[in-house]
PDB file of N, CA and C in Angstrom:
ATOM      1  N   MET K1471      53.774 -22.057 -99.947  1.00 70.00           N
ATOM      2  CA  MET K1471      53.081 -20.785 -99.727  1.00 70.00           C
ATOM      3  C   MET K1471      52.837 -20.025-100.975  1.00 70.00           C
ATOM      4  N   THR K1472      53.811 -20.066-101.871  1.00 84.00           N
ATOM      5  CA  THR K1472      53.711 -19.429-103.194  1.00 84.00           C
ATOM      6  C   THR K1472      52.524 -19.943-103.913  1.00 84.00           C
ATOM      7  N   ARG K1473      52.334 -21.247-103.924  1.00 84.00           N
ATOM      8  CA  ARG K1473      51.247 -21.938-104.676  1.00 84.00           C
ATOM      9  C   ARG K1473      49.843 -21.418-104.086  1.00 84.00           C
ATOM     10  N   TYR K1474      49.817 -21.365-102.753  1.00 83.00           N
ATOM     11  CA  TYR K1474      48.573 -20.882-102.123  1.00 83.00           C
ATOM     12  C   TYR K1474      48.298 -19.444-102.560  1.00 83.00           C
ATOM     13  N   GLU K1475      49.273 -18.604-102.579  1.00 84.00           N
ATOM     14  CA  GLU K1475      49.103 -17.196-102.896  1.00 84.00           C
ATOM     15  C   GLU K1475      48.625 -17.066-104.381  1.00 84.00           C
ATOM     16  N   GLN K1476      49.173 -17.882-105.289  1.00 84.00           N
ATOM     17  CA  GLN K1476      48.743 -17.905-106.668  1.00 84.00           C
ATOM     18  C   GLN K1476      47.308 -18.289-106.822  1.00 84.00           C
ATOM     19  N   CYS K1477      46.935 -19.318-106.069  1.00 83.00           N
ATOM     20  CA  CYS K1477      45.518 -19.747-106.121  1.00 83.00           C
ATOM     21  C   CYS K1477      44.577 -18.723-105.502  1.00 83.00           C
ATOM     22  N   ARG K1478      45.003 -18.045-104.427  1.00 84.00           N
ATOM     23  CA  ARG K1478      44.213 -17.043-103.809  1.00 84.00           C
ATOM     24  C   ARG K1478      44.010 -15.840-104.678  1.00 84.00           C
ATOM     25  N   ILE K1479      45.108 -15.472-105.359  1.00 87.00           N
ATOM     26  CA  ILE K1479      45.058 -14.303-106.284  1.00 87.00           C
ATOM     27  C   ILE K1479      44.075 -14.632-107.424  1.00 87.00           C
ATOM     28  N   GLU K1480      44.138 -15.847-108.003  1.00 87.00           N
ATOM     29  CA  GLU K1480      43.177 -16.211-109.059  1.00 87.00           C
ATOM     30  C   GLU K1480      41.770 -16.217-108.598  1.00 87.00           C
ATOM     31  N   ARG K1481      41.553 -16.784-107.406  1.00 87.00           N
ATOM     32  CA  ARG K1481      40.176 -16.770-106.839  1.00 87.00           C
ATOM     33  C   ARG K1481      39.627 -15.324-106.619  1.00 87.00           C
ATOM     34  N   THR K1482      40.554 -14.510-106.148  1.00 88.00           N
ATOM     35  CA  THR K1482      40.131 -13.109-105.873  1.00 88.00           C
ATOM     36  C   THR K1482      39.778 -12.398-107.163  1.00 88.00           C
ATOM     37  N   LYS K1483      40.569 -12.653-108.232  1.00 89.00           N
ATOM     38  CA  LYS K1483      40.207 -12.054-109.532  1.00 89.00           C
ATOM     39  C   LYS K1483      38.870 -12.476-109.988  1.00 89.00           C
ATOM     40  N   LEU K1484      38.557 -13.737-109.863  1.00 86.00           N
ATOM     41  CA  LEU K1484      37.231 -14.281-110.252  1.00 86.00           C
ATOM     42  C   LEU K1484      36.094 -13.637-109.450  1.00 86.00           C
ATOM     43  N   ILE K1485      36.333 -13.571-108.217  1.00 86.00           N
ATOM     44  CA  ILE K1485      35.298 -12.974-107.301  1.00 86.00           C
ATOM     45  C   ILE K1485      35.040 -11.558-107.635  1.00 86.00           C
ATOM     46  N   GLN K1486      36.099 -10.767-107.876  1.00 87.00           N
ATOM     47  CA  GLN K1486      36.011  -9.388-108.240  1.00 87.00           C
ATOM     48  C   GLN K1486      35.277  -9.197-109.575  1.00 87.00           C
ATOM     49  N   ALA K1487      35.677 -10.015-110.515  1.00 85.00           N
ATOM     50  CA  ALA K1487      34.976  -9.912-111.814  1.00 85.00           C
ATOM     51  C   ALA K1487      33.586 -10.230-111.775  1.00 85.00           C
ATOM     52  N   ARG K1488      33.205 -11.278-110.994  1.00 84.00           N
ATOM     53  CA  ARG K1488      31.799 -11.679-110.735  1.00 84.00           C
ATOM     54  C   ARG K1488      31.066 -10.548-110.088  1.00 84.00           C
ATOM     55  N   SER K1489      31.674  -9.934-109.109  1.00 84.00           N
ATOM     56  CA  SER K1489      31.050  -8.773-108.404  1.00 84.00           C
ATOM     57  C   SER K1489      30.757  -7.647-109.397  1.00 84.00           C
ATOM     58  N   ALA K1490      31.729  -7.362-110.230  1.00 82.00           N
ATOM     59  CA  ALA K1490      31.564  -6.219-111.200  1.00 82.00           C
ATOM     60  C   ALA K1490      30.457  -6.537-112.178  1.00 82.00           C
ATOM     61  N   LEU K1491      30.347  -7.746-112.693  1.00 77.00           N
ATOM     62  CA  LEU K1491      29.247  -8.176-113.569  1.00 77.00           C
ATOM     63  C   LEU K1491      27.863  -8.013-112.925  1.00 77.00           C
ATOM     64  N   GLY K1492      27.824  -8.412-111.610  1.00 75.00           N
ATOM     65  CA  GLY K1492      26.579  -8.260-110.836  1.00 75.00           C
ATOM     66  C   GLY K1492      26.156  -6.800-110.687  1.00 75.00           C
ATOM     67  N   GLU K1493      27.107  -5.942-110.565  1.00 75.00           N
ATOM     68  CA  GLU K1493      26.769  -4.519-110.336  1.00 75.00           C
ATOM     69  C   GLU K1493      26.366  -3.850-111.649  1.00 75.00           C
ATOM     70  N   MET K1494      26.827  -4.431-112.790  1.00 73.00           N
ATOM     71  CA  MET K1494      26.449  -3.853-114.036  1.00 73.00           C
ATOM     72  C   MET K1494      24.938  -3.875-114.310  1.00 73.00           C
ATOM     73  N   ARG K1495      24.259  -4.766-113.761  1.00 69.00           N
ATOM     74  CA  ARG K1495      22.856  -4.888-113.967  1.00 69.00           C
ATOM     75  C   ARG K1495      22.120  -3.605-113.527  1.00 69.00           C
ATOM     76  N   TYR K1496      22.680  -2.860-112.619  1.00 67.00           N
ATOM     77  CA  TYR K1496      22.025  -1.631-112.155  1.00 67.00           C
ATOM     78  C   TYR K1496      22.158  -0.535-113.203  1.00 67.00           C
ATOM     79  N   TYR K1497      23.106  -0.711-114.103  1.00 67.00           N
ATOM     80  CA  TYR K1497      23.352   0.325-115.118  1.00 67.00           C
ATOM     81  C   TYR K1497      22.862  -0.075-116.492  1.00 67.00           C
ATOM     82  N   ASP K1498      22.389  -1.286-116.614  1.00 61.00           N
ATOM     83  CA  ASP K1498      21.922  -1.736-117.930  1.00 61.00           C
ATOM     84  C   ASP K1498      20.506  -1.338-118.162  1.00 61.00           C
ATOM     85  N   ILE K1499      20.280  -0.442-119.168  1.00 59.00           N
ATOM     86  CA  ILE K1499      18.928   0.131-119.372  1.00 59.00           C
ATOM     87  C   ILE K1499      17.996  -0.960-120.054  1.00 59.00           C
ATOM     88  N   ASN K1500      18.592  -1.990-120.534  1.00 58.00           N
ATOM     89  CA  ASN K1500      17.784  -2.993-121.301  1.00 58.00           C
ATOM     90  C   ASN K1500      17.304  -4.120-120.294  1.00 58.00           C
ATOM     91  N   THR K1501      17.730  -4.109-119.016  1.00 54.00           N
ATOM     92  CA  THR K1501      17.363  -5.119-118.141  1.00 54.00           C
ATOM     93  C   THR K1501      15.877  -4.916-117.674  1.00 54.00           C
ATOM     94  N   VAL K1502      15.192  -6.022-117.735  1.00 52.00           N
ATOM     95  CA  VAL K1502      13.777  -5.935-117.350  1.00 52.00           C
ATOM     96  C   VAL K1502      13.632  -6.760-116.106  1.00 52.00           C
ATOM     97  N   ALA K1503      13.254  -6.044-114.972  1.00 50.00           N
ATOM     98  CA  ALA K1503      13.247  -6.664-113.668  1.00 50.00           C
ATOM     99  C   ALA K1503      12.055  -7.687-113.552  1.00 50.00           C
ATOM    100  N   SER K1504      11.033  -7.495-114.347  1.00 51.00           N
ATOM    101  CA  SER K1504       9.849  -8.366-114.276  1.00 51.00           C
ATOM    102  C   SER K1504      10.023  -9.667-115.118  1.00 51.00           C
ATOM    103  N   ASN K1505      11.089  -9.818-115.804  1.00 53.00           N
ATOM    104  CA  ASN K1505      11.241 -11.052-116.563  1.00 53.00           C
ATOM    105  C   ASN K1505      11.714 -12.148-115.725  1.00 53.00           C
ATOM    106  N   GLY K1506      10.745 -13.023-115.407  1.00 54.00           N
ATOM    107  CA  GLY K1506      10.924 -14.216-114.476  1.00 54.00           C
ATOM    108  C   GLY K1506      12.029 -15.126-114.906  1.00 54.00           C
ATOM    109  N   GLN K1507      12.075 -15.371-116.222  1.00 57.00           N
ATOM    110  CA  GLN K1507      13.073 -16.346-116.696  1.00 57.00           C
ATOM    111  C   GLN K1507      14.529 -15.795-116.433  1.00 57.00           C
ATOM    112  N   THR K1508      14.720 -14.541-116.746  1.00 61.00           N
ATOM    113  CA  THR K1508      16.044 -13.981-116.517  1.00 61.00           C
ATOM    114  C   THR K1508      16.411 -13.973-115.062  1.00 61.00           C
ATOM    115  N   GLN K1509      15.430 -13.585-114.234  1.00 62.00           N
ATOM    116  CA  GLN K1509      15.645 -13.652-112.771  1.00 62.00           C
ATOM    117  C   GLN K1509      15.933 -15.015-112.229  1.00 62.00           C
ATOM    118  N   GLU K1510      15.226 -15.991-112.771  1.00 64.00           N
ATOM    119  CA  GLU K1510      15.411 -17.407-112.353  1.00 64.00           C
ATOM    120  C   GLU K1510      16.844 -17.880-112.826  1.00 64.00           C
ATOM    121  N   ARG K1511      17.227 -17.590-113.990  1.00 65.00           N
ATOM    122  CA  ARG K1511      18.531 -17.980-114.497  1.00 65.00           C
ATOM    123  C   ARG K1511      19.652 -17.341-113.638  1.00 65.00           C
ATOM    124  N   GLN K1512      19.436 -16.054-113.276  1.00 65.00           N
ATOM    125  CA  GLN K1512      20.459 -15.391-112.468  1.00 65.00           C
ATOM    126  C   GLN K1512      20.589 -15.995-111.079  1.00 65.00           C
ATOM    127  N   MET K1513      19.422 -16.413-110.547  1.00 65.00           N
ATOM    128  CA  MET K1513      19.457 -17.077-109.184  1.00 65.00           C
ATOM    129  C   MET K1513      20.159 -18.345-109.298  1.00 65.00           C
ATOM    130  N   SER K1514      20.017 -19.141-110.374  1.00 72.00           N
ATOM    131  CA  SER K1514      20.687 -20.371-110.587  1.00 72.00           C
ATOM    132  C   SER K1514      22.212 -20.135-110.698  1.00 72.00           C
ATOM    133  N   LEU K1515      22.600 -19.106-111.436  1.00 72.00           N
ATOM    134  CA  LEU K1515      24.034 -18.765-111.548  1.00 72.00           C
ATOM    135  C   LEU K1515      24.617 -18.399-110.236  1.00 72.00           C
ATOM    136  N   ASN K1516      23.851 -17.627-109.429  1.00 76.00           N
ATOM    137  CA  ASN K1516      24.277 -17.243-108.141  1.00 76.00           C
ATOM    138  C   ASN K1516      24.496 -18.453-107.189  1.00 76.00           C
ATOM    139  N   ASP K1517      23.561 -19.382-107.285  1.00 81.00           N
ATOM    140  CA  ASP K1517      23.667 -20.510-106.448  1.00 81.00           C
ATOM    141  C   ASP K1517      24.891 -21.370-106.829  1.00 81.00           C
ATOM    142  N   ASP K1518      25.166 -21.483-108.075  1.00 79.00           N
ATOM    143  CA  ASP K1518      26.395 -22.187-108.547  1.00 79.00           C
ATOM    144  C   ASP K1518      27.625 -21.509-108.021  1.00 79.00           C
ATOM    145  N   PHE K1519      27.629 -20.200-108.143  1.00 79.00           N
ATOM    146  CA  PHE K1519      28.830 -19.417-107.722  1.00 79.00           C
ATOM    147  C   PHE K1519      28.973 -19.520-106.289  1.00 79.00           C
ATOM    148  N   HIS K1520      27.951 -19.443-105.456  1.00 81.00           N
ATOM    149  CA  HIS K1520      28.057 -19.535-103.997  1.00 81.00           C
ATOM    150  C   HIS K1520      28.513 -20.951-103.579  1.00 81.00           C
ATOM    151  N   LYS K1521      28.121 -21.954-104.240  1.00 82.00           N
ATOM    152  CA  LYS K1521      28.596 -23.318-103.998  1.00 82.00           C
ATOM    153  C   LYS K1521      30.067 -23.376-104.261  1.00 82.00           C
ATOM    154  N   TRP K1522      30.534 -22.837-105.371  1.00 79.00           N
ATOM    155  CA  TRP K1522      31.900 -22.842-105.732  1.00 79.00           C
ATOM    156  C   TRP K1522      32.790 -22.119-104.723  1.00 79.00           C
ATOM    157  N   VAL K1523      32.287 -20.953-104.344  1.00 78.00           N
ATOM    158  CA  VAL K1523      33.030 -20.054-103.379  1.00 78.00           C
ATOM    159  C   VAL K1523      33.162 -20.715-101.985  1.00 78.00           C
ATOM    160  N   TYR K1524      32.063 -21.152-101.507  1.00 82.00           N
ATOM    161  CA  TYR K1524      32.002 -21.654-100.127  1.00 82.00           C
ATOM    162  C   TYR K1524      32.400 -23.083 -99.945  1.00 82.00           C
ATOM    163  N   SER K1525      32.493 -23.839-101.001  1.00 84.00           N
ATOM    164  CA  SER K1525      32.878 -25.253-100.857  1.00 84.00           C
ATOM    165  C   SER K1525      34.406 -25.399-101.239  1.00 84.00           C
ATOM    166  N   PHE K1526      35.100 -24.374-101.563  1.00 76.00           N
ATOM    167  CA  PHE K1526      36.529 -24.404-101.933  1.00 76.00           C
ATOM    168  C   PHE K1526      37.351 -24.929-100.733  1.00 76.00           C
ATOM    169  N   LYS K1527      38.113 -25.987-100.985  1.00 77.00           N
ATOM    170  CA  LYS K1527      39.028 -26.515 -99.942  1.00 77.00           C
ATOM    171  C   LYS K1527      40.443 -26.319-100.489  1.00 77.00           C
ATOM    172  N   PRO K1528      41.274 -25.367 -99.900  1.00 73.00           N
ATOM    173  CA  PRO K1528      42.588 -25.269-100.439  1.00 73.00           C
ATOM    174  C   PRO K1528      43.421 -26.487-100.182  1.00 73.00           C
ATOM    175  N   SER K1529      44.298 -26.840-101.073  1.00 73.00           N
ATOM    176  CA  SER K1529      45.173 -28.003-100.849  1.00 73.00           C
ATOM    177  C   SER K1529      46.340 -27.566 -99.962  1.00 73.00           C
ATOM    178  N   VAL K1530      46.695 -28.443 -99.091  1.00 69.00           N
ATOM    179  CA  VAL K1530      47.756 -28.170 -98.107  1.00 69.00           C
ATOM    180  C   VAL K1530      48.939 -28.982 -98.560  1.00 69.00           C
ATOM    181  N   LYS K1531      49.974 -28.273 -99.112  1.00 67.00           N
ATOM    182  CA  LYS K1531      51.234 -29.015 -99.447  1.00 67.00           C
ATOM    183  C   LYS K1531      52.390 -28.298 -98.753  1.00 67.00           C
ATOM    184  N   SER K1532      53.311 -29.131 -98.356  1.00 57.00           N
ATOM    185  CA  SER K1532      54.470 -28.542 -97.643  1.00 57.00           C
ATOM    186  C   SER K1532      55.693 -28.657 -98.480  1.00 57.00           C
TER     187      SER K1532
END
C-alpha cells in the first residue's frame, strides 16, 4: 500500500504541475493565440499527456 501511495503522490504532483503550466498561458502577455504552430504543438503535448494519464496501469503487489 505504501508503494501505491508513493506512486499516487508522484502522479498527483505531475498532474498539478501540468495544470498550473496550462493555466499560465492565460497570464502570459507574449502568447499569440493565432500562432498555428504553437497551438498545434500544444495539442500534441496535450495528447501525449492524456495518453500517459489515462493509460496508467498501477502495479498490484502484495
